[in-house]
Coordinates of C-alpha atoms in Angstrom, one line a residue:
M1 CA 29.8 -1.1 18.7
T2 CA 30.5 2.3 16.7
V3 CA 28.4 5.2 16.4
P4 CA 27.2 5.3 12.5
E5 CA 28.0 7.7 10.2
I6 CA 25.1 9.3 8.0
D7 CA 25.4 11.3 5.2
P8 CA 24.4 15.2 5.2
F9 CA 21.6 16.1 3.9
H10 CA 23.1 18.8 1.2
T11 CA 19.7 19.9 0.0
V12 CA 20.1 21.8 3.7
T13 CA 23.4 22.9 2.5
L14 CA 22.1 24.8 -0.2
S15 CA 19.2 26.0 1.4
T16 CA 21.6 27.8 4.4
L17 CA 23.0 29.0 1.3
A18 CA 19.8 30.4 0.0
H19 CA 19.1 32.2 3.0
R20 CA 22.2 34.1 3.3
L21 CA 22.1 35.4 0.2
A22 CA 18.5 36.4 0.7
A23 CA 20.3 37.8 3.7
D24 CA 22.1 39.7 1.7
G25 CA 19.7 41.2 -0.7
R26 CA 19.1 38.6 -3.2
S27 CA 16.1 37.7 -4.9
I28 CA 15.9 33.9 -3.9
I29 CA 13.2 31.5 -5.4
H30 CA 12.5 28.4 -3.2
M31 CA 11.9 24.9 -5.2
E32 CA 14.7 23.1 -2.8
F33 CA 11.9 21.8 -0.2
G34 CA 9.4 19.7 -0.5
Q35 CA 7.2 22.1 1.5
P36 CA 3.7 23.8 0.6
S37 CA 4.1 27.9 0.1
T38 CA 0.6 27.7 1.4
S39 CA -0.4 28.0 4.5
A40 CA -2.0 25.6 6.4
P41 CA -6.6 25.9 5.9
K42 CA -8.1 29.1 6.7
A43 CA -10.5 26.9 9.3
A44 CA -7.7 24.8 10.7
V45 CA -6.1 28.7 11.9
A46 CA -8.9 29.5 13.0
R47 CA -9.1 26.2 15.3
A48 CA -6.0 27.1 16.7
H49 CA -6.2 30.6 17.0
H50 CA -9.4 29.4 19.3
V51 CA -7.4 26.8 21.5
L52 CA -4.6 29.2 22.1
D53 CA -7.1 31.5 23.8
T54 CA -9.4 29.0 25.6
D55 CA -7.2 25.9 26.6
P56 CA -4.1 25.3 28.3
M57 CA -3.1 21.9 27.1
G58 CA -0.8 19.7 27.7
Y59 CA 0.2 16.3 26.6
W60 CA -2.3 14.6 24.2
E61 CA -3.6 12.2 22.2
S62 CA -6.6 13.3 20.1
D63 CA -9.2 10.2 20.3
P64 CA -11.3 12.6 18.1
L65 CA -8.9 13.3 15.1
K66 CA -7.7 9.1 15.6
E67 CA -11.0 8.3 14.6
R68 CA -11.0 10.6 11.5
I69 CA -8.2 9.2 10.3
A70 CA -9.7 6.0 10.6
R71 CA -12.9 7.0 9.1
H72 CA -10.7 8.4 6.5
Y73 CA -9.6 5.1 5.2
A74 CA -12.6 3.6 5.0
D75 CA -14.2 6.9 2.9
S76 CA -10.5 6.9 0.3
Y77 CA -9.5 3.5 0.6
G78 CA -12.6 1.0 1.4
V79 CA -10.5 -0.6 3.8
T80 CA -11.1 -0.8 7.4
V81 CA -8.2 0.7 10.5
K82 CA -9.1 0.7 13.9
P83 CA -8.4 3.7 15.6
E84 CA -6.0 2.1 18.4
Q85 CA -3.9 1.0 15.1
I86 CA -3.1 4.5 14.9
T87 CA -0.6 6.7 17.1
L88 CA -0.1 10.8 16.5
T89 CA 3.6 11.5 15.7
A90 CA 5.6 14.8 15.5
G91 CA 5.5 14.4 11.9
A92 CA 6.1 11.3 9.7
S93 CA 10.2 11.6 10.5
V94 CA 9.5 9.9 13.8
A95 CA 6.4 7.4 12.6
L96 CA 9.7 6.1 10.5
V97 CA 11.5 6.0 13.3
L98 CA 8.3 4.2 15.4
A99 CA 7.9 1.7 12.4
L100 CA 11.6 1.1 12.1
T101 CA 12.6 0.7 15.8
S102 CA 9.3 -1.8 16.6
C103 CA 9.9 -4.2 13.6
F104 CA 13.6 -4.4 13.4
V105 CA 16.7 -4.7 15.1
P106 CA 20.2 -3.2 14.6
G107 CA 21.6 -6.0 12.3
M108 CA 18.5 -6.5 10.2
R109 CA 18.8 -5.4 6.1
V110 CA 15.5 -3.4 4.9
A111 CA 15.6 -2.8 0.9
L112 CA 14.8 0.3 -0.4
A113 CA 14.0 2.3 -3.9
R114 CA 17.5 4.3 -5.0
P115 CA 16.3 7.0 -6.1
G116 CA 14.7 7.6 -2.5
Y117 CA 14.4 10.0 0.0
V118 CA 17.6 10.2 2.0
A119 CA 16.2 10.0 5.2
Y120 CA 15.3 6.6 4.6
R121 CA 18.7 5.6 4.3
N122 CA 20.8 7.6 7.0
T123 CA 17.8 6.6 9.0
L124 CA 18.6 2.8 9.2
R125 CA 22.4 3.4 9.3
A126 CA 22.0 6.0 12.4
L127 CA 19.8 2.6 14.2
H128 CA 22.5 0.2 13.2
M129 CA 20.6 -1.4 10.6
E130 CA 21.3 -2.3 7.2
A131 CA 19.7 -0.6 4.0
V132 CA 19.9 -2.7 0.7
E133 CA 19.3 0.1 -2.3
I134 CA 17.4 -1.4 -5.8
P135 CA 18.5 0.5 -8.3
C136 CA 15.3 1.8 -10.2
G137 CA 15.9 3.9 -13.2
E138 CA 14.3 5.1 -15.9
A139 CA 13.3 1.7 -17.5
V140 CA 11.0 1.0 -14.5
R141 CA 9.9 4.9 -13.8
F142 CA 12.1 5.0 -11.2
Q143 CA 10.0 2.7 -8.9
L144 CA 10.6 -0.6 -7.3
T145 CA 9.4 -3.6 -9.1
A146 CA 8.1 -7.1 -7.7
E147 CA 11.3 -8.6 -9.5
A148 CA 13.5 -6.8 -8.2
I149 CA 12.1 -7.6 -4.6
A150 CA 11.9 -11.4 -5.3
A151 CA 15.7 -11.5 -6.9
L152 CA 17.0 -10.1 -4.0
S153 CA 19.1 -12.8 -2.4
P154 CA 18.9 -13.9 0.4
A155 CA 15.4 -12.0 0.9
P156 CA 15.5 -8.4 3.4
D157 CA 13.8 -8.4 6.1
G158 CA 11.8 -5.2 5.5
L159 CA 10.9 -3.1 2.8
I160 CA 10.0 0.9 2.7
I161 CA 8.2 1.9 -0.3
A162 CA 6.5 5.2 -1.6
S163 CA 4.3 6.1 -4.1
P164 CA 4.0 8.8 -4.7
A165 CA 7.6 9.1 -4.4
N166 CA 10.5 11.1 -3.1
P167 CA 12.3 12.5 -5.5
T168 CA 10.4 11.2 -8.6
G169 CA 7.0 11.8 -7.9
T170 CA 6.1 8.3 -9.2
I171 CA 3.5 6.6 -8.1
L172 CA 3.0 2.5 -8.1
S173 CA 0.8 1.3 -10.2
S174 CA -2.6 -1.0 -8.4
E175 CA -1.0 -4.2 -10.0
E176 CA 2.4 -3.3 -9.3
L177 CA 2.0 -2.7 -5.5
S178 CA -0.3 -5.7 -5.3
A179 CA 2.5 -8.1 -7.0
I180 CA 5.0 -6.5 -4.8
V181 CA 2.8 -7.7 -1.5
E182 CA 2.5 -11.0 -2.6
V183 CA 6.4 -11.2 -2.8
C184 CA 6.7 -9.9 0.1
R185 CA 4.2 -12.2 2.0
A186 CA 6.1 -15.5 -0.1
R187 CA 9.3 -14.2 1.7
G188 CA 8.3 -13.0 4.4
I189 CA 9.3 -8.9 4.7
R190 CA 7.4 -6.7 6.3
I191 CA 6.6 -3.4 4.1
I192 CA 7.0 0.1 5.3
S193 CA 4.8 2.5 3.5
D194 CA 5.5 6.2 3.3
E195 CA 2.4 7.7 1.9
I196 CA 2.8 11.7 2.7
Y197 CA 2.2 12.6 -0.7
H198 CA -1.6 10.6 -0.9
G199 CA -4.0 13.5 -2.0
L200 CA -1.6 15.1 -4.0
S201 CA -1.7 12.8 -7.7
F202 CA -2.7 14.4 -10.8
G203 CA -4.1 11.2 -12.5
E204 CA -5.6 8.2 -10.9
P205 CA -4.9 8.6 -7.1
A206 CA -2.0 6.3 -5.2
H207 CA -3.4 3.1 -3.8
S208 CA -3.0 2.2 0.3
V209 CA -0.7 -0.8 0.8
L210 CA -3.7 -1.3 3.2
E211 CA -5.5 -2.4 0.4
Y212 CA -3.6 -5.5 -0.3
D213 CA -1.1 -6.1 3.4
D214 CA -3.1 -5.5 6.4
T215 CA 0.4 -6.5 8.1
A216 CA 1.8 -2.9 6.4
L217 CA 2.6 -0.7 8.5
V218 CA 2.0 3.0 7.1
V219 CA 3.6 6.5 7.4
N220 CA 1.4 9.8 7.0
S221 CA 1.4 13.6 7.5
F222 CA -0.3 16.7 7.6
S223 CA 2.5 17.8 5.9
K224 CA 1.8 17.7 2.4
Y225 CA -1.5 17.8 1.1
F226 CA -2.7 19.1 4.1
S227 CA 0.1 22.5 3.8
M228 CA 0.7 22.3 7.6
A229 CA 4.6 21.2 7.4
P230 CA 5.4 23.6 10.0
W231 CA 2.7 22.1 12.2
R232 CA 4.9 19.2 12.4
L233 CA 2.2 16.2 12.6
G234 CA 2.0 12.5 11.1
W235 CA 0.8 9.8 12.0
L236 CA 1.9 6.1 12.0
V237 CA -1.2 2.7 11.1
A238 CA 0.3 -0.3 12.7
P239 CA -1.2 -3.6 12.5
E240 CA -2.4 -5.0 15.6
D241 CA 0.6 -7.2 16.2
R242 CA 2.7 -4.0 16.4
I243 CA 0.4 -1.8 18.5
D244 CA 2.2 -2.1 21.7
A245 CA 5.7 -2.0 20.8
V246 CA 4.7 1.6 19.1
K247 CA 3.0 2.6 21.4
A248 CA 5.5 1.8 24.1
R249 CA 8.4 3.5 22.4
M250 CA 6.2 6.5 20.9
G251 CA 5.5 7.5 24.8
N252 CA 9.3 7.2 26.1
M253 CA 11.1 8.7 23.2
F254 CA 8.6 11.4 22.2
L255 CA 5.0 11.3 24.6
T256 CA 2.9 13.0 22.0
P257 CA 2.6 15.7 19.4
S258 CA 1.5 18.9 19.4
S259 CA -1.8 19.3 21.1
L260 CA -2.4 22.6 19.4
S261 CA -1.3 20.8 15.8
Q262 CA -3.6 17.6 16.4
H263 CA -7.1 20.5 17.6
A264 CA -5.9 21.7 14.0
A265 CA -5.7 18.3 12.1
L266 CA -8.9 17.9 12.8
V267 CA -10.7 20.8 11.0
A268 CA -8.3 20.9 8.2
F269 CA -10.0 17.0 7.3
D270 CA -13.1 18.8 6.6
C271 CA -11.2 21.6 4.4
R272 CA -11.0 19.7 0.9
D273 CA -12.3 22.2 -1.3
E274 CA -9.6 24.8 -0.1
L275 CA -7.2 21.7 -0.4
D276 CA -8.0 20.7 -3.8
G277 CA -6.9 24.0 -4.9
H278 CA -4.1 23.4 -4.1
L279 CA -3.7 20.4 -5.9
E280 CA -4.7 22.8 -9.1
T281 CA -2.1 24.6 -8.5
Y282 CA 0.6 21.9 -8.9
R283 CA -0.8 20.9 -11.4
H284 CA -0.4 24.1 -13.6
N285 CA 3.9 24.4 -12.2
R286 CA 4.1 21.0 -12.7
D287 CA 2.5 21.4 -16.4
L288 CA 4.8 24.7 -17.0
L289 CA 8.0 23.2 -15.6
L290 CA 7.5 20.5 -18.4
E291 CA 6.8 22.8 -21.5
A292 CA 10.3 24.5 -19.7
L293 CA 12.4 21.3 -19.2
P294 CA 12.9 20.0 -22.9
V295 CA 14.1 23.8 -24.3
W296 CA 16.5 23.5 -21.3
G297 CA 17.6 20.3 -22.8
L298 CA 16.2 17.9 -20.2
R299 CA 14.4 15.6 -22.2
H300 CA 15.0 12.3 -19.7
I301 CA 13.1 13.0 -15.9
A302 CA 10.8 10.9 -14.0
P303 CA 7.1 10.7 -14.7
P304 CA 5.4 13.5 -12.4
D305 CA 2.5 11.7 -11.6
G306 CA 2.7 12.6 -8.3
A307 CA 3.7 14.7 -5.3
F308 CA 5.2 18.2 -6.4
Y309 CA 9.0 16.8 -7.9
I310 CA 10.5 16.2 -10.9
Y311 CA 13.2 14.4 -11.0
A312 CA 15.5 15.3 -14.2
D313 CA 19.0 14.0 -15.8
I314 CA 21.7 16.5 -16.5
G315 CA 24.2 14.1 -16.7
H316 CA 25.0 16.0 -20.2
L317 CA 26.0 18.7 -18.4
T318 CA 27.9 17.7 -15.0
D319 CA 28.7 14.4 -13.2
D320 CA 28.9 16.8 -10.0
S321 CA 24.7 18.0 -8.9
L322 CA 25.9 19.7 -5.8
A323 CA 28.1 21.8 -7.1
F324 CA 26.0 22.3 -10.8
C325 CA 22.7 23.7 -8.1
T326 CA 25.0 25.4 -6.1
R327 CA 26.0 27.8 -9.5
L328 CA 22.9 27.4 -10.2
L329 CA 21.8 28.9 -7.2
E330 CA 24.4 31.4 -6.8
D331 CA 23.9 32.7 -10.7
T332 CA 20.2 32.9 -10.9
G333 CA 18.8 32.8 -7.2
V334 CA 17.0 29.8 -7.9
A335 CA 17.4 26.8 -5.0
T336 CA 17.1 23.4 -6.2
A337 CA 17.5 19.5 -5.2
P338 CA 20.8 18.0 -5.6
G339 CA 20.3 14.0 -6.9
I340 CA 23.5 12.7 -4.7
D341 CA 20.8 13.4 -1.8
F342 CA 18.3 10.7 -2.9
D343 CA 20.9 8.4 -4.9
P344 CA 24.5 8.4 -3.7
V345 CA 25.5 6.1 -6.8
D346 CA 23.6 8.0 -10.0
G347 CA 22.6 10.8 -7.7
K348 CA 26.0 13.2 -9.4
H349 CA 23.7 13.3 -12.8
F350 CA 20.4 14.3 -11.8
I351 CA 18.4 17.3 -10.0
R352 CA 15.1 17.7 -8.0
F353 CA 13.0 21.0 -8.9
S354 CA 9.9 20.8 -6.3
F355 CA 7.1 23.3 -7.6
A356 CA 5.1 23.7 -4.3
V357 CA 5.3 27.7 -4.9
S358 CA 3.0 30.1 -6.3
T359 CA 2.9 29.6 -10.6
D360 CA 4.2 33.1 -10.3
R361 CA 7.3 31.8 -8.7
I362 CA 7.8 29.1 -11.2
R363 CA 7.4 31.8 -14.1
E364 CA 9.6 33.8 -12.6
A365 CA 12.1 30.6 -11.9
I366 CA 11.9 29.5 -15.9
R367 CA 12.2 33.1 -16.8
R368 CA 15.8 32.8 -15.1
M369 CA 16.5 29.7 -15.7
T370 CA 16.3 29.3 -19.1
P371 CA 18.8 31.2 -20.6
W372 CA 21.0 29.9 -18.0
F373 CA 20.4 25.9 -19.1
I374 CA 20.3 27.2 -22.6
E375 CA 24.1 28.3 -22.4
R376 CA 25.1 25.1 -20.0
T377 CA 24.2 23.2 -22.9
A378 CA 26.6 25.5 -25.6
E379 CA 29.3 24.8 -23.4
A380 CA 28.4 21.2 -22.9
K381 CA 28.4 20.3 -26.9
T382 CA 31.6 23.0 -27.3
P383 CA 34.2 20.7 -27.5

C-alpha cells in the first residue's frame, strides 16, 4: 500500500500570500478562513488567567466539562447523551479522525457532499478510505438529500453530513435530516455529523442528528459559536458501541486536549449573551454582503442559512477560481477562498466569502471589491 496523495489546502496558500503582503505594508482584510475575529468570552479568558496563576495542570480530561456538554444536548435538542459518550479533543479535526478510525478501516467507502469541507475528502484519503462525493448543486440548495443517498450503488459504509455546511452555510431541514437518517438506517450506513456551526443560524436553529439517530457520531467544537478557534478544543459524541474504540484511539494518538482550554470552555458555556451578540454581527455582515453581491453581478449563491459563509458562482467571470482569488487579493487586499478547495470538479467556478470579521471590515471590503467586480463583469461582457 502506497502513501496516498492528498490535495493542498489552497486557501492556506492564499492566506500565506495575504500575510506576506501585510508584512510589506499592504492593508489586508481576511475573509479567507472561517474563524471569528472576536476573542474568547471575557469570563473564559479571566478563568484561564486564574488557572495559569494557580494550577500547574497536566494531562487531563475535564469531567465537569463533559457533564456540561451532556446537559447542552438535553437543553438544546431534547436528547440524552451520557458524559462517558463524550471525548474531548484538540479541535474538531481530531474528533473527525477519531470518528473515522473508530468506525471504518482502509478501503471502506464514505459518502459526502460536493461542495464540502476540504478536510473531509483529504482526511479520508490520508486514512486509505474512499471518498464518495455526491454532487449537490443549486437545485438542492448545495445540500445532501435522502434521494441522492438512496441512489448510491453500492451503498457506502459511512456518510458525513454537515448542517450548517461549509462552504455554503446551508442547513438541512428537520424533514430532510430525518429522511436521510431513515435511508442510512435501512442501508446500514453509519453517519458522522459535523455540527461545529451549531448556534450560528439566521432562521430556524439547526437540528442535531442525535434527535433522529442514536448510532451516529457527532463532531463539534468551541471554535465557531464559542469564538475559541485558537484554543483548539472540540469534542466527539460516540454511541455506546464505539466509546471504547474512540477512547483507546484518543489516548494513544492524542493523549488529551489542552487543560487550559478545558477550564476556559466550561466558563464559556455561561456566556451566551456575549456570544449571541457575535451572531447578530454576523447577521448584519451577511445582509451587507447580500446587498452587494447583485451589484457585483453575483446572483447565484448558496442560501446562507447559518455559519458565516457565502458561496457564490463566478463562472461567468472565470474558470480558475484560484487565480481569480489571487488576483482579487493582489488588487484589493481582500483575501477569500477559492471554490476548488471545496469542490475539485465544479469549484473552479466558485468563491467563498467568510463574513466572520468586524462590520467595519466588511464595509471596507465591499468598498474595495465593488469597483473591482464591476470591472471584471465589464471585461467578461466585452467581445
